[in-house]
Amino acid sequence: MGGDSFSSGAFNDPKHVVSGPGLERTIYSSSIGAAAGIFYGGCAAAWFPDPVESVSKFGGASGRTSFRALGQTVLRPAMWFSFAAGAFTATECAMEAARNETKDVWNTLAAGMVGGAVVGLTNGRPQVVAATAIATGIFMVALDLTGSKTVFDEKALDHKRMGLLPETHKESAALSALKSQYPQHKNL
């Protein structure tokens, strides 16, 4: 699992740092965005039991799913997800290159705003584009500053996930003292 440049090495290591040239990173993130968009479009197409139809020039059969309409339903989100991921990564790489390979929150803010603007373009209204750009930029900075981890104590989480309990339980001195002080509760 750890042979390529995109994985972190260990199977249970959740870090996923993509490094390399900017174009390679942009293509990689665009393809991941396209895959996520295809998944989303497939779920959207399968969500309703009604057939996916499009207006055709020559009438066609209504009540049946057309391949063209299904392609539009699945590929449109793939295109927008891919554009948003590619715009984010391309902007982050351009900011790093312009600032002498400095990796900080300013790169993330600019990239989040560009990616958010692409997401807002799906609506087409300038107010929505601006609001989405600002909100996504702030959200990406918050993620960059706090990290993608949702736990504070990683060692305790590793012990919960991968650690083994001892075969016999060893009582602490405080618990033994309490049990001797209150013999009626010693079996709790």
mmCIF file with all atom_site columns, C-alpha atoms in Angstrom:
data_model
loop_
_atom_site.group_PDB
_atom_site.id
_atom_site.type_symbol
_atom_site.label_atom_id
_atom_site.label_alt_id
_atom_site.label_comp_id
_atom_site.label_asym_id
_atom_site.label_entity_id
_atom_site.label_seq_id
_atom_site.pdbx_PDB_ins_code
_atom_site.Cartn_x
_atom_site.Cartn_y
_atom_site.Cartn_z
_atom_site.occupancy
_atom_site.B_iso_or_equiv
_atom_site.pdbx_formal_charge
_atom_site.auth_seq_id
_atom_site.auth_comp_id
_atom_site.auth_asym_id
_atom_site.auth_atom_id
_atom_site.pdbx_PDB_model_num
ATOM 1   C CA . MET A 1 1   ? 0.000   0.000   0.000   1.00 0.00 ? 1   MET A CA 1
ATOM 2   C CA . GLY A 1 2   ? 2.843   2.445   0.601   1.00 0.00 ? 2   GLY A CA 1
ATOM 3   C CA . GLY A 1 3   ? 4.698   2.221   -2.708  1.00 0.00 ? 3   GLY A CA 1
ATOM 4   C CA . ASP A 1 4   ? 3.331   5.250   -4.562  1.00 0.00 ? 4   ASP A CA 1
ATOM 5   C CA . SER A 1 5   ? 3.919   8.952   -3.909  1.00 0.00 ? 5   SER A CA 1
ATOM 6   C CA . PHE A 1 6   ? 0.301   9.584   -2.928  1.00 0.00 ? 6   PHE A CA 1
ATOM 7   C CA . SER A 1 7   ? 0.011   7.343   0.126   1.00 0.00 ? 7   SER A CA 1
ATOM 8   C CA . SER A 1 8   ? 1.506   7.823   3.547   1.00 0.00 ? 8   SER A CA 1
ATOM 9   C CA . GLY A 1 9   ? 2.891   4.335   3.882   1.00 0.00 ? 9   GLY A CA 1
ATOM 10  C CA . ALA A 1 10  ? 1.099   2.615   6.722   1.00 0.00 ? 10  ALA A CA 1
ATOM 11  C CA . PHE A 1 11  ? -2.298  1.024   6.290   1.00 0.00 ? 11  PHE A CA 1
ATOM 12  C CA . ASN A 1 12  ? -3.827  2.555   9.410   1.00 0.00 ? 12  ASN A CA 1
ATOM 13  C CA . ASP A 1 13  ? -2.263  6.011   8.957   1.00 0.00 ? 13  ASP A CA 1
ATOM 14  C CA . PRO A 1 14  ? -5.022  8.468   7.967   1.00 0.00 ? 14  PRO A CA 1
ATOM 15  C CA . LYS A 1 15  ? -2.671  11.136  6.619   1.00 0.00 ? 15  LYS A CA 1
ATOM 16  C CA . HIS A 1 16  ? -2.954  11.677  2.887   1.00 0.00 ? 16  HIS A CA 1
ATOM 17  C CA . VAL A 1 17  ? -0.420  14.237  1.747   1.00 0.00 ? 17  VAL A CA 1
ATOM 18  C CA . VAL A 1 18  ? -0.028  14.699  -1.977  1.00 0.00 ? 18  VAL A CA 1
ATOM 19  C CA . SER A 1 19  ? 3.310   16.187  -2.955  1.00 0.00 ? 19  SER A CA 1
ATOM 20  C CA . GLY A 1 20  ? 5.051   16.760  -6.220  1.00 0.00 ? 20  GLY A CA 1
ATOM 21  C CA . PRO A 1 21  ? 4.857   19.190  -9.120  1.00 0.00 ? 21  PRO A CA 1
ATOM 22  C CA . GLY A 1 22  ? 1.844   21.490  -9.270  1.00 0.00 ? 22  GLY A CA 1
ATOM 23  C CA . LEU A 1 23  ? 0.487   20.066  -12.513 1.00 0.00 ? 23  LEU A CA 1
ATOM 24  C CA . GLU A 1 24  ? 0.651   16.514  -11.177 1.00 0.00 ? 24  GLU A CA 1
ATOM 25  C CA . ARG A 1 25  ? -1.144  17.543  -7.988  1.00 0.00 ? 25  ARG A CA 1
ATOM 26  C CA . THR A 1 26  ? -3.803  19.443  -9.960  1.00 0.00 ? 26  THR A CA 1
ATOM 27  C CA . ILE A 1 27  ? -4.511  16.527  -12.279 1.00 0.00 ? 27  ILE A CA 1
ATOM 28  C CA . TYR A 1 28  ? -4.667  14.158  -9.305  1.00 0.00 ? 28  TYR A CA 1
ATOM 29  C CA . SER A 1 29  ? -7.121  16.323  -7.365  1.00 0.00 ? 29  SER A CA 1
ATOM 30  C CA . SER A 1 30  ? -9.221  16.952  -10.480 1.00 0.00 ? 30  SER A CA 1
ATOM 31  C CA . SER A 1 31  ? -9.530  13.220  -11.061 1.00 0.00 ? 31  SER A CA 1
ATOM 32  C CA . ILE A 1 32  ? -10.486 12.644  -7.415  1.00 0.00 ? 32  ILE A CA 1
ATOM 33  C CA . GLY A 1 33  ? -13.078 15.429  -7.776  1.00 0.00 ? 33  GLY A CA 1
ATOM 34  C CA . ALA A 1 34  ? -14.424 13.837  -10.957 1.00 0.00 ? 34  ALA A CA 1
ATOM 35  C CA . ALA A 1 35  ? -14.748 10.469  -9.203  1.00 0.00 ? 35  ALA A CA 1
ATOM 36  C CA . ALA A 1 36  ? -16.614 12.113  -6.306  1.00 0.00 ? 36  ALA A CA 1
ATOM 37  C CA . GLY A 1 37  ? -18.851 13.926  -8.795  1.00 0.00 ? 37  GLY A CA 1
ATOM 38  C CA . ILE A 1 38  ? -19.661 10.706  -10.652 1.00 0.00 ? 38  ILE A CA 1
ATOM 39  C CA . PHE A 1 39  ? -20.583 9.093   -7.336  1.00 0.00 ? 39  PHE A CA 1
ATOM 40  C CA . TYR A 1 40  ? -22.774 12.073  -6.410  1.00 0.00 ? 40  TYR A CA 1
ATOM 41  C CA . GLY A 1 41  ? -24.409 12.132  -9.856  1.00 0.00 ? 41  GLY A CA 1
ATOM 42  C CA . GLY A 1 42  ? -25.056 8.406   -9.727  1.00 0.00 ? 42  GLY A CA 1
ATOM 43  C CA . CYS A 1 43  ? -26.696 8.773   -6.329  1.00 0.00 ? 43  CYS A CA 1
ATOM 44  C CA . ALA A 1 44  ? -28.760 11.724  -7.599  1.00 0.00 ? 44  ALA A CA 1
ATOM 45  C CA . ALA A 1 45  ? -29.888 9.743   -10.645 1.00 0.00 ? 45  ALA A CA 1
ATOM 46  C CA . ALA A 1 46  ? -30.841 6.724   -8.546  1.00 0.00 ? 46  ALA A CA 1
ATOM 47  C CA . TRP A 1 47  ? -32.544 8.695   -5.778  1.00 0.00 ? 47  TRP A CA 1
ATOM 48  C CA . PHE A 1 48  ? -35.934 9.177   -7.441  1.00 0.00 ? 48  PHE A CA 1
ATOM 49  C CA . PRO A 1 49  ? -37.866 6.296   -8.978  1.00 0.00 ? 49  PRO A CA 1
ATOM 50  C CA . ASP A 1 50  ? -38.987 8.438   -11.920 1.00 0.00 ? 50  ASP A CA 1
ATOM 51  C CA . PRO A 1 51  ? -37.152 7.972   -15.209 1.00 0.00 ? 51  PRO A CA 1
ATOM 52  C CA . VAL A 1 52  ? -34.426 10.470  -16.102 1.00 0.00 ? 52  VAL A CA 1
ATOM 53  C CA . GLU A 1 53  ? -35.685 12.181  -19.255 1.00 0.00 ? 53  GLU A CA 1
ATOM 54  C CA . SER A 1 54  ? -34.509 14.982  -21.481 1.00 0.00 ? 54  SER A CA 1
ATOM 55  C CA . VAL A 1 55  ? -36.310 16.927  -24.160 1.00 0.00 ? 55  VAL A CA 1
ATOM 56  C CA . SER A 1 56  ? -35.510 15.561  -27.582 1.00 0.00 ? 56  SER A CA 1
ATOM 57  C CA . LYS A 1 57  ? -36.021 17.141  -30.988 1.00 0.00 ? 57  LYS A CA 1
ATOM 58  C CA . PHE A 1 58  ? -38.095 14.323  -32.399 1.00 0.00 ? 58  PHE A CA 1
ATOM 59  C CA . GLY A 1 59  ? -40.362 13.498  -29.484 1.00 0.00 ? 59  GLY A CA 1
ATOM 60  C CA . GLY A 1 60  ? -38.928 10.176  -28.383 1.00 0.00 ? 60  GLY A CA 1
ATOM 61  C CA . ALA A 1 61  ? -40.544 7.822   -25.911 1.00 0.00 ? 61  ALA A CA 1
ATOM 62  C CA . SER A 1 62  ? -41.586 9.408   -22.652 1.00 0.00 ? 62  SER A CA 1
ATOM 63  C CA . GLY A 1 63  ? -41.457 7.439   -19.447 1.00 0.00 ? 63  GLY A CA 1
ATOM 64  C CA . ARG A 1 64  ? -38.132 5.804   -20.269 1.00 0.00 ? 64  ARG A CA 1
ATOM 65  C CA . THR A 1 65  ? -34.698 6.831   -19.098 1.00 0.00 ? 65  THR A CA 1
ATOM 66  C CA . SER A 1 66  ? -32.628 8.189   -21.945 1.00 0.00 ? 66  SER A CA 1
ATOM 67  C CA . PHE A 1 67  ? -28.890 7.646   -22.029 1.00 0.00 ? 67  PHE A CA 1
ATOM 68  C CA . ARG A 1 68  ? -28.299 11.327  -22.817 1.00 0.00 ? 68  ARG A CA 1
ATOM 69  C CA . ALA A 1 69  ? -30.273 12.529  -19.789 1.00 0.00 ? 69  ALA A CA 1
ATOM 70  C CA . LEU A 1 70  ? -28.566 10.016  -17.541 1.00 0.00 ? 70  LEU A CA 1
ATOM 71  C CA . GLY A 1 71  ? -25.174 11.169  -18.834 1.00 0.00 ? 71  GLY A CA 1
ATOM 72  C CA . GLN A 1 72  ? -26.079 14.786  -18.088 1.00 0.00 ? 72  GLN A CA 1
ATOM 73  C CA . THR A 1 73  ? -27.288 13.881  -14.607 1.00 0.00 ? 73  THR A CA 1
ATOM 74  C CA . VAL A 1 74  ? -24.101 11.996  -13.789 1.00 0.00 ? 74  VAL A CA 1
ATOM 75  C CA . LEU A 1 75  ? -21.462 13.970  -15.679 1.00 0.00 ? 75  LEU A CA 1
ATOM 76  C CA . ARG A 1 76  ? -22.516 17.523  -14.785 1.00 0.00 ? 76  ARG A CA 1
ATOM 77  C CA . PRO A 1 77  ? -21.648 17.078  -11.066 1.00 0.00 ? 77  PRO A CA 1
ATOM 78  C CA . ALA A 1 78  ? -18.452 15.280  -12.098 1.00 0.00 ? 78  ALA A CA 1
ATOM 79  C CA . MET A 1 79  ? -17.440 18.305  -14.166 1.00 0.00 ? 79  MET A CA 1
ATOM 80  C CA . TRP A 1 80  ? -18.179 20.805  -11.380 1.00 0.00 ? 80  TRP A CA 1
ATOM 81  C CA . PHE A 1 81  ? -16.504 18.727  -8.674  1.00 0.00 ? 81  PHE A CA 1
ATOM 82  C CA . SER A 1 82  ? -13.467 18.315  -10.915 1.00 0.00 ? 82  SER A CA 1
ATOM 83  C CA . PHE A 1 83  ? -13.317 22.045  -11.700 1.00 0.00 ? 83  PHE A CA 1
ATOM 84  C CA . ALA A 1 84  ? -13.605 22.992  -8.031  1.00 0.00 ? 84  ALA A CA 1
ATOM 85  C CA . ALA A 1 85  ? -10.913 20.550  -6.896  1.00 0.00 ? 85  ALA A CA 1
ATOM 86  C CA . GLY A 1 86  ? -8.630  21.486  -9.787  1.00 0.00 ? 86  GLY A CA 1
ATOM 87  C CA . ALA A 1 87  ? -9.100  25.218  -9.201  1.00 0.00 ? 87  ALA A CA 1
ATOM 88  C CA . PHE A 1 88  ? -8.331  24.807  -5.503  1.00 0.00 ? 88  PHE A CA 1
ATOM 89  C CA . THR A 1 89  ? -5.167  22.792  -6.108  1.00 0.00 ? 89  THR A CA 1
ATOM 90  C CA . ALA A 1 90  ? -3.955  24.917  -9.034  1.00 0.00 ? 90  ALA A CA 1
ATOM 91  C CA . THR A 1 91  ? -4.393  28.102  -6.981  1.00 0.00 ? 91  THR A CA 1
ATOM 92  C CA . GLU A 1 92  ? -2.642  26.598  -3.974  1.00 0.00 ? 92  GLU A CA 1
ATOM 93  C CA . CYS A 1 93  ? 0.269   25.453  -6.155  1.00 0.00 ? 93  CYS A CA 1
ATOM 94  C CA . ALA A 1 94  ? 0.456   28.849  -7.877  1.00 0.00 ? 94  ALA A CA 1
ATOM 95  C CA . MET A 1 95  ? 0.494   30.622  -4.502  1.00 0.00 ? 95  MET A CA 1
ATOM 96  C CA . GLU A 1 96  ? 3.253   28.318  -3.266  1.00 0.00 ? 96  GLU A CA 1
ATOM 97  C CA . ALA A 1 97  ? 5.299   28.942  -6.407  1.00 0.00 ? 97  ALA A CA 1
ATOM 98  C CA . ALA A 1 98  ? 4.775   32.711  -6.255  1.00 0.00 ? 98  ALA A CA 1
ATOM 99  C CA . ARG A 1 99  ? 5.770   32.842  -2.596  1.00 0.00 ? 99  ARG A CA 1
ATOM 100 C CA . ASN A 1 100 ? 8.957   30.722  -2.838  1.00 0.00 ? 100 ASN A CA 1
ATOM 101 C CA . GLU A 1 101 ? 7.422   27.402  -1.711  1.00 0.00 ? 101 GLU A CA 1
ATOM 102 C CA . THR A 1 102 ? 5.900   28.943  1.418   1.00 0.00 ? 102 THR A CA 1
ATOM 103 C CA . LYS A 1 103 ? 3.127   26.694  2.720   1.00 0.00 ? 103 LYS A CA 1
ATOM 104 C CA . ASP A 1 104 ? 0.845   28.612  5.064   1.00 0.00 ? 104 ASP A CA 1
ATOM 105 C CA . VAL A 1 105 ? -2.798  29.600  5.537   1.00 0.00 ? 105 VAL A CA 1
ATOM 106 C CA . TRP A 1 106 ? -2.668  32.413  2.978   1.00 0.00 ? 106 TRP A CA 1
ATOM 107 C CA . ASN A 1 107 ? -2.291  29.855  0.212   1.00 0.00 ? 107 ASN A CA 1
ATOM 108 C CA . THR A 1 108 ? -5.229  27.928  1.638   1.00 0.00 ? 108 THR A CA 1
ATOM 109 C CA . LEU A 1 109 ? -7.346  31.083  1.930   1.00 0.00 ? 109 LEU A CA 1
ATOM 110 C CA . ALA A 1 110 ? -6.769  32.072  -1.693  1.00 0.00 ? 110 ALA A CA 1
ATOM 111 C CA . ALA A 1 111 ? -7.267  28.526  -2.944  1.00 0.00 ? 111 ALA A CA 1
ATOM 112 C CA . GLY A 1 112 ? -10.418 28.069  -0.861  1.00 0.00 ? 112 GLY A CA 1
ATOM 113 C CA . MET A 1 113 ? -11.842 31.287  -2.229  1.00 0.00 ? 113 MET A CA 1
ATOM 114 C CA . VAL A 1 114 ? -11.164 30.257  -5.831  1.00 0.00 ? 114 VAL A CA 1
ATOM 115 C CA . GLY A 1 115 ? -12.582 26.776  -5.261  1.00 0.00 ? 115 GLY A CA 1
ATOM 116 C CA . GLY A 1 116 ? -15.607 28.279  -3.499  1.00 0.00 ? 116 GLY A CA 1
ATOM 117 C CA . ALA A 1 117 ? -16.135 30.672  -6.396  1.00 0.00 ? 117 ALA A CA 1
ATOM 118 C CA . VAL A 1 118 ? -16.222 27.717  -8.788  1.00 0.00 ? 118 VAL A CA 1
ATOM 119 C CA . VAL A 1 119 ? -18.813 26.045  -6.546  1.00 0.00 ? 119 VAL A CA 1
ATOM 120 C CA . GLY A 1 120 ? -20.815 29.289  -6.472  1.00 0.00 ? 120 GLY A CA 1
ATOM 121 C CA . LEU A 1 121 ? -20.724 29.499  -10.271 1.00 0.00 ? 121 LEU A CA 1
ATOM 122 C CA . THR A 1 122 ? -23.150 26.562  -10.390 1.00 0.00 ? 122 THR A CA 1
ATOM 123 C CA . ASN A 1 123 ? -25.814 29.058  -9.282  1.00 0.00 ? 123 ASN A CA 1
ATOM 124 C CA . GLY A 1 124 ? -24.691 31.915  -11.516 1.00 0.00 ? 124 GLY A CA 1
ATOM 125 C CA . ARG A 1 125 ? -25.566 34.827  -9.218  1.00 0.00 ? 125 ARG A CA 1
ATOM 126 C CA . PRO A 1 126 ? -22.624 37.094  -8.283  1.00 0.00 ? 126 PRO A CA 1
ATOM 127 C CA . GLN A 1 127 ? -23.770 37.421  -4.666  1.00 0.00 ? 127 GLN A CA 1
ATOM 128 C CA . VAL A 1 128 ? -23.813 33.649  -4.268  1.00 0.00 ? 128 VAL A CA 1
ATOM 129 C CA . VAL A 1 129 ? -20.400 33.340  -5.931  1.00 0.00 ? 129 VAL A CA 1
ATOM 130 C CA . ALA A 1 130 ? -18.902 35.928  -3.556  1.00 0.00 ? 130 ALA A CA 1
ATOM 131 C CA . ALA A 1 131 ? -20.533 34.473  -0.445  1.00 0.00 ? 131 ALA A CA 1
ATOM 132 C CA . THR A 1 132 ? -19.510 30.930  -1.346  1.00 0.00 ? 132 THR A CA 1
ATOM 133 C CA . ALA A 1 133 ? -15.952 32.039  -2.089  1.00 0.00 ? 133 ALA A CA 1
ATOM 134 C CA . ILE A 1 134 ? -15.593 33.829  1.250   1.00 0.00 ? 134 ILE A CA 1
ATOM 135 C CA . ALA A 1 135 ? -17.226 31.038  3.265   1.00 0.00 ? 135 ALA A CA 1
ATOM 136 C CA . THR A 1 136 ? -15.195 28.292  1.609   1.00 0.00 ? 136 THR A CA 1
ATOM 137 C CA . GLY A 1 137 ? -11.966 30.262  2.055   1.00 0.00 ? 137 GLY A CA 1
ATOM 138 C CA . ILE A 1 138 ? -12.640 30.735  5.769   1.00 0.00 ? 138 ILE A CA 1
ATOM 139 C CA . PHE A 1 139 ? -13.652 27.082  6.169   1.00 0.00 ? 139 PHE A CA 1
ATOM 140 C CA . MET A 1 140 ? -10.484 25.861  4.438   1.00 0.00 ? 140 MET A CA 1
ATOM 141 C CA . VAL A 1 141 ? -8.330  28.113  6.640   1.00 0.00 ? 141 VAL A CA 1
ATOM 142 C CA . ALA A 1 142 ? -10.066 26.690  9.718   1.00 0.00 ? 142 ALA A CA 1
ATOM 143 C CA . LEU A 1 143 ? -9.348  23.161  8.483   1.00 0.00 ? 143 LEU A CA 1
ATOM 144 C CA . ASP A 1 144 ? -5.747  24.067  7.726   1.00 0.00 ? 144 ASP A CA 1
ATOM 145 C CA . LEU A 1 145 ? -5.198  25.605  11.159  1.00 0.00 ? 145 LEU A CA 1
ATOM 146 C CA . THR A 1 146 ? -6.906  22.886  13.171  1.00 0.00 ? 146 THR A CA 1
ATOM 147 C CA . GLY A 1 147 ? -5.943  19.955  10.994  1.00 0.00 ? 147 GLY A CA 1
ATOM 148 C CA . SER A 1 148 ? -8.123  17.221  9.687   1.00 0.00 ? 148 SER A CA 1
ATOM 149 C CA . LYS A 1 149 ? -8.055  15.277  12.947  1.00 0.00 ? 149 LYS A CA 1
ATOM 150 C CA . THR A 1 150 ? -11.161 15.279  15.092  1.00 0.00 ? 150 THR A CA 1
ATOM 151 C CA . VAL A 1 151 ? -9.421  14.027  18.228  1.00 0.00 ? 151 VAL A CA 1
ATOM 152 C CA . PHE A 1 152 ? -7.059  15.744  20.614  1.00 0.00 ? 152 PHE A CA 1
ATOM 153 C CA . ASP A 1 153 ? -5.124  12.782  21.962  1.00 0.00 ? 153 ASP A CA 1
ATOM 154 C CA . GLU A 1 154 ? -3.882  10.713  19.014  1.00 0.00 ? 154 GLU A CA 1
ATOM 155 C CA . LYS A 1 155 ? -2.029  8.230   21.244  1.00 0.00 ? 155 LYS A CA 1
ATOM 156 C CA . ALA A 1 156 ? -5.221  7.395   23.117  1.00 0.00 ? 156 ALA A CA 1
ATOM 157 C CA . LEU A 1 157 ? -7.073  6.978   19.819  1.00 0.00 ? 157 LEU A CA 1
ATOM 158 C CA . ASP A 1 158 ? -4.332  4.685   18.503  1.00 0.00 ? 158 ASP A CA 1
ATOM 159 C CA . HIS A 1 159 ? -4.557  2.648   21.708  1.00 0.00 ? 159 HIS A CA 1
ATOM 160 C CA . LYS A 1 160 ? -8.339  2.379   21.326  1.00 0.00 ? 160 LYS A CA 1
ATOM 161 C CA . ARG A 1 161 ? -8.064  1.333   17.697  1.00 0.00 ? 161 ARG A CA 1
ATOM 162 C CA . MET A 1 162 ? -4.948  -0.837  17.695  1.00 0.00 ? 162 MET A CA 1
ATOM 163 C CA . GLY A 1 163 ? -3.991  -1.426  21.323  1.00 0.00 ? 163 GLY A CA 1
ATOM 164 C CA . LEU A 1 164 ? -4.471  -4.645  23.198  1.00 0.00 ? 164 LEU A CA 1
ATOM 165 C CA . LEU A 1 165 ? -5.869  -4.919  26.696  1.00 0.00 ? 165 LEU A CA 1
ATOM 166 C CA . PRO A 1 166 ? -3.850  -6.834  29.281  1.00 0.00 ? 166 PRO A CA 1
ATOM 167 C CA . GLU A 1 167 ? -4.927  -10.399 30.010  1.00 0.00 ? 167 GLU A CA 1
ATOM 168 C CA . THR A 1 168 ? -5.509  -9.663  33.714  1.00 0.00 ? 168 THR A CA 1
ATOM 169 C CA . HIS A 1 169 ? -6.817  -6.441  35.172  1.00 0.00 ? 169 HIS A CA 1
ATOM 170 C CA . LYS A 1 170 ? -4.435  -4.673  37.548  1.00 0.00 ? 170 LYS A CA 1
ATOM 171 C CA . GLU A 1 171 ? -6.083  -2.520  40.203  1.00 0.00 ? 171 GLU A CA 1
ATOM 172 C CA . SER A 1 172 ? -4.661  0.811   41.217  1.00 0.00 ? 172 SER A CA 1
ATOM 173 C CA . ALA A 1 173 ? -3.573  1.496   44.786  1.00 0.00 ? 173 ALA A CA 1
ATOM 174 C CA . ALA A 1 174 ? -6.422  3.986   45.262  1.00 0.00 ? 174 ALA A CA 1
ATOM 175 C CA . LEU A 1 175 ? -9.037  1.420   44.187  1.00 0.00 ? 175 LEU A CA 1
ATOM 176 C CA . SER A 1 176 ? -7.566  -1.231  46.513  1.00 0.00 ? 176 SER A CA 1
ATOM 177 C CA . ALA A 1 177 ? -7.681  1.231   49.402  1.00 0.00 ? 177 ALA A CA 1
ATOM 178 C CA . LEU A 1 178 ? -11.320 2.047   48.691  1.00 0.00 ? 178 LEU A CA 1
ATOM 179 C CA . LYS A 1 179 ? -12.232 -1.652  48.512  1.00 0.00 ? 179 LYS A CA 1
ATOM 180 C CA . SER A 1 180 ? -10.576 -2.319  51.880  1.00 0.00 ? 180 SER A CA 1
ATOM 181 C CA . GLN A 1 181 ? -12.314 0.717   53.365  1.00 0.00 ? 181 GLN A CA 1
ATOM 182 C CA . TYR A 1 182 ? -15.745 -0.368  52.062  1.00 0.00 ? 182 TYR A CA 1
ATOM 183 C CA . PRO A 1 183 ? -15.751 -4.216  52.095  1.00 0.00 ? 183 PRO A CA 1
ATOM 184 C CA . GLN A 1 184 ? -19.469 -4.411  51.304  1.00 0.00 ? 184 GLN A CA 1
ATOM 185 C CA . HIS A 1 185 ? -18.713 -2.996  47.783  1.00 0.00 ? 185 HIS A CA 1
ATOM 186 C CA . LYS A 1 186 ? -15.546 -4.975  47.033  1.00 0.00 ? 186 LYS A CA 1
ATOM 187 C CA . ASN A 1 187 ? -17.149 -6.988  44.214  1.00 0.00 ? 187 ASN A CA 1
ATOM 188 C CA . LEU A 1 188 ? -18.250 -3.989  42.135  1.00 0.00 ? 188 LEU A CA 1
#
